[in-house]
Amino acid sequence: MRPSRSDPQDLHTFLDESTGPGGAEVLTVRERIAGEDVAALVLELAARGRTDMLVCPDVEGLDGTVLVTNVFASRSRVARLLGTGPAGLHTAYQAAAARRTEPRVLPHGPVLDHRTEGADIDLAALPLIRHFASDRGPYLTSGIIAAEAPAGVPGRAGNLSYHRAMVDGRDTLATSLHSRGHLWQLLRLAAERGERLPVAMVIGGHPLFMLAASARVGPSTDERDIAGGLFGAPLDVVRTPRYGIRVPASAECVLEGFIDPELHADEGPFGEFSGYSSDRSTHNVLTVETVLRRNDAVLLDVVGGNSAEHLNLARIPRESEMAEKLTARFPEVTALHYPTSGTHFHAYVAARPGRPGQARQIMLGLLGWDPYLKTVVAVDDDVDVTRDEQVLWAMAAHTQPHRDVFVVDGLPGSPLDPSSTVDGTTSRMAVDATRGPGFDGTRITVSPSSTRTARRLLDSPAGPARPPG
């Protein structure tokens, strides 16, 4: 039985609900635009404090395929999918992800509407765009590679993970497994057996499926089970025709094939989350043997670089895991935030006053648990960690560098950090911007009634009275 357009796991249902009556924060661009204009639009929206989802029905080179992007730029939008608000996002995500549910295999789904194989495949016909002038060319930015558990290897489950990719030939993609994560490990296991690794790249799925694919879990957990937890129901999947890999039944497009450990191709530069173009790559090749596509497929794009969308997609699961660990170990912790300004390398943590040395212990926990972090700033619980200017004020007013800053070096870091050493190691810094014991100072305050008056005056249609001239 084919899922209907009201299927809650279908991207099209999400888009219908977002763009229909009652939908909010959706910007439809009717004018014909170039691919690079898409990223420019997202960055300009961010500069203006906006997080609109973009729907672009007329993008050059896409032959009428509708492009949708910036879905994850709004944390409020992601929180609503989990039935909560921004303040409850970490707790809601962790609770849902913990309800892991195995997928449900269906005999058919929209992604099986069209099937192309062998010599009929031409990846040049894929709808994809160039995002930045510094990119090597057009890139697939939302591609999620799915693999199944290897036979006879205990403790290893299947895997979903993101990997940038560019067309390298008629039936080949150049991609990078630079995360050295679970897919890289599965490829190594295949190489030890002298085999190729069967995979399927999913291009476009419901936002909750995409969020699950960026989950931080061990090798014994399949992210498809996490997707079931986020949906509150088993992920509906179909099996790919050649290798039987489980992919979302309502996916937009799926490229089924294999990664040969012995094949390599040039790939990059590509605009990464650091804000720099990255040449760092494992130069792997995905050979495509089957292309699956639904009738009404759209291109669900993720603008790369240090866009809020790119960062949120990865950091919401990371923040959620870290917040759960911190509050379990340190109940004084009240908030955790990874700021967009710090890409994935900074974290701000707020805590109620406690015993001497507590802030250091909290920061050591974060720096030890999250290998991407380079800088952690601890502040008091009356500082809003979602606002850079408040954290910087706390650093300015509370920190004495000789006493409140410490550095640990020689630790493994992100392979995409442009400042890391040749061997990939980095140093990490902790900044105690709490007041600490014996701090002498009283924070200025504004009365709640005056704040209400100021907001009423500024929010009134007429605005506050202005002097003539």
Coordinates of C-alpha atoms in Angstrom, one line a residue:
M1 CA 0.0 0.0 0.0
R2 CA 1.4 3.4 -1.0
P3 CA 1.6 6.1 1.6
S4 CA -0.8 9.0 1.0
R5 CA 0.2 12.7 0.8
S6 CA -1.0 12.9 4.4
D7 CA 1.8 10.5 5.4
P8 CA 3.4 12.2 8.4
Q9 CA 6.8 10.8 7.3
D10 CA 6.6 12.3 3.8
L11 CA 8.5 15.5 3.1
H12 CA 5.6 16.7 0.9
T13 CA 3.2 16.5 3.8
F14 CA 5.6 18.7 5.8
L15 CA 5.8 21.1 2.8
D16 CA 2.1 21.2 2.4
E17 CA 1.6 22.0 6.1
S18 CA 4.3 24.6 6.0
T19 CA 3.3 26.5 2.9
G20 CA -0.5 26.1 3.2
P21 CA -2.9 28.2 5.3
G22 CA -1.4 28.7 8.7
G23 CA 2.1 28.1 7.5
A24 CA 4.7 30.6 8.7
E25 CA 8.2 31.8 7.8
V26 CA 8.2 30.4 4.2
L27 CA 9.6 32.6 1.4
T28 CA 8.7 31.5 -2.1
V29 CA 11.0 33.0 -4.8
R30 CA 9.0 33.2 -8.1
E31 CA 11.8 34.8 -10.0
R32 CA 14.3 32.7 -12.0
I33 CA 17.5 32.6 -10.1
A34 CA 21.0 31.0 -10.4
G35 CA 22.2 28.2 -8.0
E36 CA 24.6 30.5 -6.2
D37 CA 21.8 33.0 -5.6
V38 CA 20.2 30.4 -3.3
A39 CA 23.1 30.4 -0.8
A40 CA 23.3 34.2 -1.1
L41 CA 19.6 34.5 -0.2
V42 CA 20.1 32.3 2.9
L43 CA 23.1 34.3 4.1
E44 CA 21.3 37.6 3.5
L45 CA 18.2 36.4 5.4
A46 CA 20.5 35.4 8.3
A47 CA 22.1 38.9 8.2
R48 CA 18.7 40.3 8.7
G49 CA 17.8 38.0 11.5
R50 CA 15.4 35.9 9.5
T51 CA 15.2 32.1 9.2
D52 CA 12.6 31.7 6.5
M53 CA 12.4 28.3 4.7
L54 CA 13.0 29.0 1.0
V55 CA 11.0 27.5 -1.8
C56 CA 12.5 28.1 -5.2
P57 CA 10.5 26.7 -8.2
D58 CA 12.6 28.2 -10.9
V59 CA 16.4 27.6 -10.4
E60 CA 18.7 27.6 -13.4
G61 CA 19.8 24.1 -14.3
L62 CA 17.2 22.2 -12.4
D63 CA 14.8 21.7 -15.3
G64 CA 11.7 22.7 -13.3
T65 CA 12.6 20.7 -10.1
V66 CA 11.5 22.7 -7.1
L67 CA 14.3 23.5 -4.7
V68 CA 13.6 23.7 -0.9
T69 CA 16.3 24.9 1.5
N70 CA 16.9 26.5 4.9
V71 CA 14.6 24.1 6.6
F72 CA 16.8 23.8 9.7
A73 CA 17.8 27.4 10.0
S74 CA 15.1 27.9 12.6
R75 CA 15.4 26.1 15.9
S76 CA 11.8 26.9 16.6
R77 CA 10.8 25.1 13.4
V78 CA 12.7 22.0 14.5
A79 CA 11.3 22.2 18.0
R80 CA 7.8 22.3 16.7
L81 CA 8.4 19.0 14.8
L82 CA 9.2 17.5 18.2
G83 CA 6.2 19.0 19.9
T84 CA 8.0 21.6 22.0
G85 CA 9.5 25.1 22.0
P86 CA 13.2 26.2 21.7
A87 CA 13.7 25.9 25.4
G88 CA 12.6 22.3 25.5
L89 CA 14.5 21.2 22.3
H90 CA 17.3 19.3 24.0
T91 CA 15.1 17.4 26.4
A92 CA 12.5 16.6 23.7
Y93 CA 15.1 15.4 21.2
Q94 CA 16.9 13.1 23.8
A95 CA 13.6 11.7 25.0
A96 CA 12.4 10.9 21.4
A97 CA 15.8 9.6 20.3
A98 CA 15.8 7.2 23.3
R99 CA 12.5 5.6 22.0
R100 CA 14.4 3.7 19.3
T101 CA 12.1 1.7 17.0
E102 CA 13.1 -0.6 14.2
P103 CA 11.9 0.4 10.7
R104 CA 8.9 -1.1 9.1
V105 CA 9.5 -2.6 5.6
L106 CA 6.9 -1.8 3.0
P107 CA 6.5 -3.5 -0.4
H108 CA 6.2 -0.1 -2.2
G109 CA 6.7 3.6 -1.7
P110 CA 6.8 6.8 -3.8
V111 CA 10.6 6.5 -4.2
L112 CA 10.1 3.4 -6.3
D113 CA 8.0 5.3 -8.9
H114 CA 10.9 5.5 -11.3
R115 CA 13.9 3.2 -11.6
T116 CA 16.9 3.7 -13.9
E117 CA 19.8 1.2 -14.1
G118 CA 23.1 0.4 -15.8
A119 CA 23.9 2.2 -19.1
D120 CA 20.8 4.4 -18.8
I121 CA 22.2 6.2 -15.8
D122 CA 23.5 9.7 -16.3
L123 CA 24.3 11.6 -13.1
A124 CA 24.7 14.8 -15.1
A125 CA 20.9 14.9 -15.1
L126 CA 20.7 15.1 -11.3
P127 CA 19.3 18.3 -10.0
L128 CA 22.1 19.9 -8.0
I129 CA 23.5 23.4 -7.7
R130 CA 26.8 25.2 -7.0
H131 CA 26.5 27.0 -3.7
F132 CA 29.6 29.2 -3.4
A133 CA 31.9 30.7 -6.0
S134 CA 34.7 28.9 -4.2
D135 CA 33.2 25.5 -4.6
R136 CA 34.8 23.1 -7.1
G137 CA 31.4 22.7 -8.8
P138 CA 27.8 21.8 -8.1
Y139 CA 27.4 19.6 -5.0
L140 CA 24.9 17.3 -3.3
T141 CA 24.7 18.7 0.2
S142 CA 21.8 16.8 1.7
G143 CA 23.0 13.3 0.7
I144 CA 22.6 10.7 3.4
I145 CA 24.5 7.5 2.8
A146 CA 22.8 4.4 4.2
A147 CA 24.6 1.0 4.8
E148 CA 23.5 -2.2 6.4
A149 CA 25.2 -4.1 9.2
P150 CA 28.1 -6.3 8.1
A151 CA 27.5 -10.0 8.4
G152 CA 29.2 -11.8 11.2
V153 CA 30.6 -8.7 12.9
P154 CA 29.2 -8.4 16.5
G155 CA 28.3 -4.9 17.8
R156 CA 27.9 -3.4 14.4
A157 CA 24.6 -2.0 13.2
G158 CA 23.6 -0.3 10.0
N159 CA 24.4 3.4 9.5
L160 CA 23.1 6.7 8.2
S161 CA 25.6 9.6 7.7
Y162 CA 26.0 12.8 5.7
H163 CA 28.6 13.0 3.0
R164 CA 29.1 15.8 0.5
A165 CA 29.3 14.6 -3.1
M166 CA 29.9 15.9 -6.6
V167 CA 29.4 14.2 -10.0
D168 CA 32.6 12.6 -11.2
G169 CA 31.4 10.7 -14.2
R170 CA 28.3 9.2 -15.9
D171 CA 27.7 6.8 -13.0
T172 CA 30.2 8.0 -10.3
L173 CA 30.2 10.5 -7.4
A174 CA 33.3 11.8 -5.8
T175 CA 32.6 12.0 -2.0
S176 CA 34.4 12.2 1.3
L177 CA 34.2 10.2 4.4
H178 CA 36.4 12.7 6.3
S179 CA 34.5 12.3 9.5
R180 CA 36.2 8.9 9.9
G181 CA 32.9 7.8 11.4
H182 CA 30.9 4.6 11.2
L183 CA 30.7 4.5 7.4
W184 CA 34.4 4.8 7.2
Q185 CA 34.8 1.9 9.7
L186 CA 32.3 -0.2 7.7
L187 CA 34.3 0.5 4.5
R188 CA 37.5 -0.6 6.3
L189 CA 35.8 -3.8 7.4
A190 CA 34.8 -4.4 3.8
A191 CA 38.3 -3.7 2.6
E192 CA 39.7 -6.3 5.1
R193 CA 37.4 -8.9 3.4
G194 CA 38.5 -7.8 -0.1
E195 CA 34.9 -6.5 -0.8
R196 CA 33.1 -3.4 -1.9
L197 CA 30.7 -1.7 0.5
P198 CA 27.1 -1.6 -0.8
V199 CA 25.5 1.7 0.0
A200 CA 22.5 3.9 -1.0
M201 CA 22.5 7.7 -0.9
V202 CA 19.2 9.2 0.1
I203 CA 18.6 12.7 -1.4
G204 CA 15.7 14.3 0.3
G205 CA 13.5 13.1 3.2
H206 CA 11.4 14.4 6.0
P207 CA 13.2 16.7 8.3
L208 CA 13.0 14.3 11.2
F209 CA 14.7 11.6 9.2
M210 CA 17.4 14.0 8.3
L211 CA 17.8 15.0 11.9
A212 CA 18.1 11.3 12.9
A213 CA 20.9 10.9 10.3
S214 CA 23.0 13.4 12.2
A215 CA 22.5 11.6 15.6
R216 CA 25.6 10.9 17.7
V217 CA 25.3 7.3 18.6
G218 CA 27.7 4.3 18.9
P219 CA 28.4 1.7 16.1
S220 CA 25.8 -0.7 17.6
T221 CA 22.9 1.7 17.0
D222 CA 21.3 2.3 13.6
E223 CA 20.1 5.9 13.0
R224 CA 17.0 4.5 11.2
D225 CA 15.9 3.3 14.7
I226 CA 16.5 6.9 16.0
A227 CA 14.3 8.1 13.2
G228 CA 11.5 5.9 14.5
G229 CA 11.9 7.4 17.9
L230 CA 11.7 11.0 16.5
F231 CA 8.6 10.1 14.5
G232 CA 7.0 8.2 17.3
A233 CA 6.4 5.3 14.9
P234 CA 8.6 3.0 12.9
L235 CA 10.3 4.6 9.9
D236 CA 8.6 3.3 6.8
V237 CA 11.2 1.9 4.5
V238 CA 11.6 0.0 1.2
R239 CA 14.5 -2.1 0.2
T240 CA 16.7 -1.1 -2.8
P241 CA 16.4 -3.5 -5.7
R242 CA 20.0 -4.6 -5.9
Y243 CA 21.4 -4.8 -2.4
G244 CA 18.2 -4.6 -0.2
I245 CA 19.3 -1.5 1.7
R246 CA 16.5 0.0 3.7
V247 CA 15.7 3.6 2.6
P248 CA 12.7 5.8 3.4
A249 CA 9.7 4.8 1.4
S250 CA 8.8 8.4 0.7
A251 CA 12.4 9.7 -0.1
E252 CA 12.7 12.0 -3.1
C253 CA 15.6 10.2 -4.8
V254 CA 18.0 7.3 -3.9
L255 CA 21.3 6.4 -5.6
E256 CA 22.1 2.7 -5.0
G257 CA 25.6 1.4 -5.6
F258 CA 28.9 0.7 -3.9
I259 CA 32.0 2.3 -2.5
D260 CA 35.2 0.4 -3.6
P261 CA 38.0 0.9 -1.1
E262 CA 40.5 0.9 -3.9
L263 CA 38.9 3.7 -6.0
H264 CA 39.6 7.3 -5.5
A265 CA 38.8 10.6 -7.3
D266 CA 39.6 14.3 -6.7
E267 CA 37.0 16.1 -4.7
G268 CA 36.8 19.6 -3.2
P269 CA 37.2 22.4 -2.4
F270 CA 33.8 22.7 -0.8
G271 CA 32.4 25.4 1.6
E272 CA 32.4 23.7 5.0
F273 CA 31.0 24.7 8.4
S274 CA 34.2 26.4 9.5
G275 CA 33.4 29.2 7.0
Y276 CA 36.3 28.1 4.8
S277 CA 36.5 26.1 1.6
S278 CA 37.9 22.7 2.5
D279 CA 40.2 20.5 0.3
R280 CA 40.4 17.9 3.1
S281 CA 38.9 14.8 1.7
T282 CA 39.2 11.0 1.6
H283 CA 38.5 11.1 -2.1
N284 CA 36.2 8.1 -2.2
V285 CA 34.1 7.1 -5.2
L286 CA 30.5 6.0 -5.0
T287 CA 29.6 4.0 -8.1
V288 CA 25.8 4.2 -8.9
E289 CA 24.1 1.2 -10.3
T290 CA 20.4 2.1 -9.7
V291 CA 18.6 5.5 -9.5
L292 CA 15.3 5.6 -7.8
R293 CA 13.0 8.7 -7.9
R294 CA 9.5 9.6 -7.0
N295 CA 7.1 11.3 -9.5
D296 CA 6.9 14.6 -7.7
A297 CA 10.5 14.8 -6.5
V298 CA 11.8 18.1 -5.1
L299 CA 15.4 18.9 -4.4
L300 CA 15.8 19.3 -0.6
D301 CA 19.0 21.3 -0.4
V302 CA 21.2 22.2 2.6
V303 CA 23.2 25.3 2.3
G304 CA 26.7 24.5 3.5
G305 CA 29.3 26.7 4.9
N306 CA 28.7 28.3 8.3
S307 CA 25.0 28.8 7.6
A308 CA 22.6 28.3 10.6
E309 CA 20.9 25.5 8.7
H310 CA 24.1 23.5 8.2
L311 CA 25.2 24.1 11.8
N312 CA 21.8 23.3 13.4
L313 CA 21.4 20.1 11.6
A314 CA 24.6 18.7 13.3
R315 CA 24.6 20.6 16.5
I316 CA 21.0 20.0 17.8
P317 CA 21.8 16.3 18.4
R318 CA 25.3 17.2 19.7
E319 CA 23.9 19.9 22.1
S320 CA 21.2 17.6 23.3
E321 CA 23.5 14.8 24.1
M322 CA 25.9 17.1 25.9
A323 CA 23.1 18.8 27.8
E324 CA 21.8 15.5 29.1
K325 CA 25.3 14.4 30.2
L326 CA 26.1 17.7 31.9
T327 CA 22.8 18.0 33.8
A328 CA 23.0 14.4 34.9
R329 CA 26.5 14.9 36.3
F330 CA 26.2 18.6 37.3
P331 CA 22.6 19.5 38.3
E332 CA 23.7 23.1 38.7
V333 CA 23.9 23.5 34.9
T334 CA 20.9 25.5 33.6
A335 CA 21.6 26.0 29.9
L336 CA 24.0 24.9 27.1
H337 CA 24.4 26.6 23.7
Y338 CA 26.6 26.1 20.7
P339 CA 26.6 29.6 19.0
T340 CA 26.5 30.0 15.3
S341 CA 29.4 32.4 15.6
G342 CA 31.6 29.6 16.9
T343 CA 30.6 27.1 14.2
H344 CA 31.0 23.8 16.0
F345 CA 34.1 24.9 17.9
H346 CA 32.6 27.0 20.7
A347 CA 30.1 26.2 23.5
Y348 CA 28.6 28.4 26.2
V349 CA 27.3 26.8 29.5
A350 CA 25.4 28.5 32.2
A351 CA 25.2 27.2 35.8
R352 CA 24.0 28.3 39.2
P353 CA 26.7 29.3 41.7
G354 CA 28.3 26.3 43.4
R355 CA 31.5 25.3 45.1
P356 CA 34.9 26.6 44.0
G357 CA 36.2 24.9 40.9
Q358 CA 32.8 23.8 39.7
A359 CA 32.9 25.8 36.5
R360 CA 36.3 24.2 35.6
Q361 CA 34.9 20.8 36.2
I362 CA 31.9 21.4 34.0
M363 CA 34.1 22.8 31.2
L364 CA 36.5 19.9 31.5
G365 CA 33.5 17.5 31.0
L366 CA 32.4 19.3 27.8
L367 CA 36.0 19.5 26.4
G368 CA 36.5 15.8 27.1
W369 CA 33.1 14.6 25.7
D370 CA 32.9 16.6 22.5
P371 CA 35.9 16.2 20.2
Y372 CA 34.9 19.2 18.0
L373 CA 35.0 21.8 20.8
K374 CA 38.0 24.1 21.1
T375 CA 36.6 26.7 23.5
V376 CA 34.1 26.5 26.3
V377 CA 32.9 29.6 28.2
A378 CA 31.1 29.1 31.6
V379 CA 28.8 31.9 32.8
D380 CA 26.3 32.4 35.6
D381 CA 22.6 31.4 35.2
D382 CA 21.5 35.0 34.8
V383 CA 23.4 35.3 31.5
D384 CA 21.5 34.3 28.3
V385 CA 23.8 31.9 26.5
T386 CA 21.9 32.2 23.2
R387 CA 23.2 35.8 23.0
D388 CA 26.8 36.3 22.1
E389 CA 26.9 39.9 23.5
Q390 CA 25.8 38.7 26.9
V391 CA 28.5 36.0 27.0
L392 CA 31.1 38.5 25.9
W393 CA 30.0 40.9 28.5
A394 CA 30.4 38.2 31.2
M395 CA 33.9 37.5 29.9
A396 CA 34.7 41.2 30.0
A397 CA 33.3 41.8 33.5
H398 CA 34.2 38.6 35.3
T399 CA 37.3 37.0 33.8
Q400 CA 40.9 37.5 34.9
P401 CA 42.9 35.6 32.2
H402 CA 45.8 34.6 34.5
R403 CA 43.3 33.0 36.9
D404 CA 40.3 32.0 34.9
V405 CA 41.7 30.6 31.6
F406 CA 43.4 27.2 31.1
V407 CA 44.5 25.4 27.9
V408 CA 44.9 21.6 27.1
D409 CA 46.8 20.7 24.0
G410 CA 47.6 17.7 21.9
L411 CA 44.0 16.4 21.6
P412 CA 42.3 15.0 18.5
G413 CA 40.1 17.6 16.8
S414 CA 37.9 18.1 13.8
P415 CA 39.5 17.2 10.5
L416 CA 37.8 20.2 8.9
D417 CA 39.3 22.7 11.4
P418 CA 41.6 24.9 9.1
S419 CA 43.8 25.8 12.1
S420 CA 44.4 22.2 13.3
T421 CA 47.9 20.7 13.0
V422 CA 48.9 18.4 10.1
D423 CA 48.2 15.4 12.3
G424 CA 44.7 16.7 13.1
T425 CA 45.4 17.6 16.8
T426 CA 44.2 20.8 18.4
S427 CA 44.4 22.6 21.7
R428 CA 41.3 23.4 23.8
M429 CA 40.6 26.4 26.0
A430 CA 38.2 26.9 28.9
V431 CA 37.2 30.4 30.1
D432 CA 35.6 30.8 33.5
A433 CA 33.3 33.9 33.1
T434 CA 31.3 33.2 36.2
R435 CA 31.5 35.7 39.1
G436 CA 33.0 33.1 41.4
P437 CA 33.3 33.3 45.2
G438 CA 34.1 36.7 46.6
F439 CA 33.1 38.6 43.5
D440 CA 32.5 42.3 44.5
G441 CA 29.8 43.8 42.3
T442 CA 26.1 44.3 42.0
R443 CA 24.6 43.9 38.5
I444 CA 22.4 46.9 37.4
T445 CA 18.8 46.2 37.1
V446 CA 15.7 47.7 35.4
S447 CA 12.3 47.3 37.1
P448 CA 9.9 45.0 35.4
S449 CA 7.2 47.7 35.2
S450 CA 9.7 50.0 33.3
T451 CA 10.6 47.2 30.9
R452 CA 6.9 46.6 30.2
T453 CA 6.4 50.3 29.6
A454 CA 9.3 50.5 27.2
R455 CA 8.1 47.5 25.2
R456 CA 4.6 48.9 25.0
L457 CA 5.8 52.2 23.7
L458 CA 8.1 50.5 21.1
D459 CA 5.5 47.9 20.0
S460 CA 2.6 50.3 19.7
P461 CA 1.6 51.0 16.0
A462 CA 2.3 54.7 16.4
G463 CA 5.6 54.2 18.2
P464 CA 7.0 56.5 20.9
A465 CA 6.5 60.3 20.4
R466 CA 9.4 61.9 18.6
P467 CA 10.5 65.6 18.9
P468 CA 9.6 67.7 15.8
G469 CA 12.2 68.2 13.1

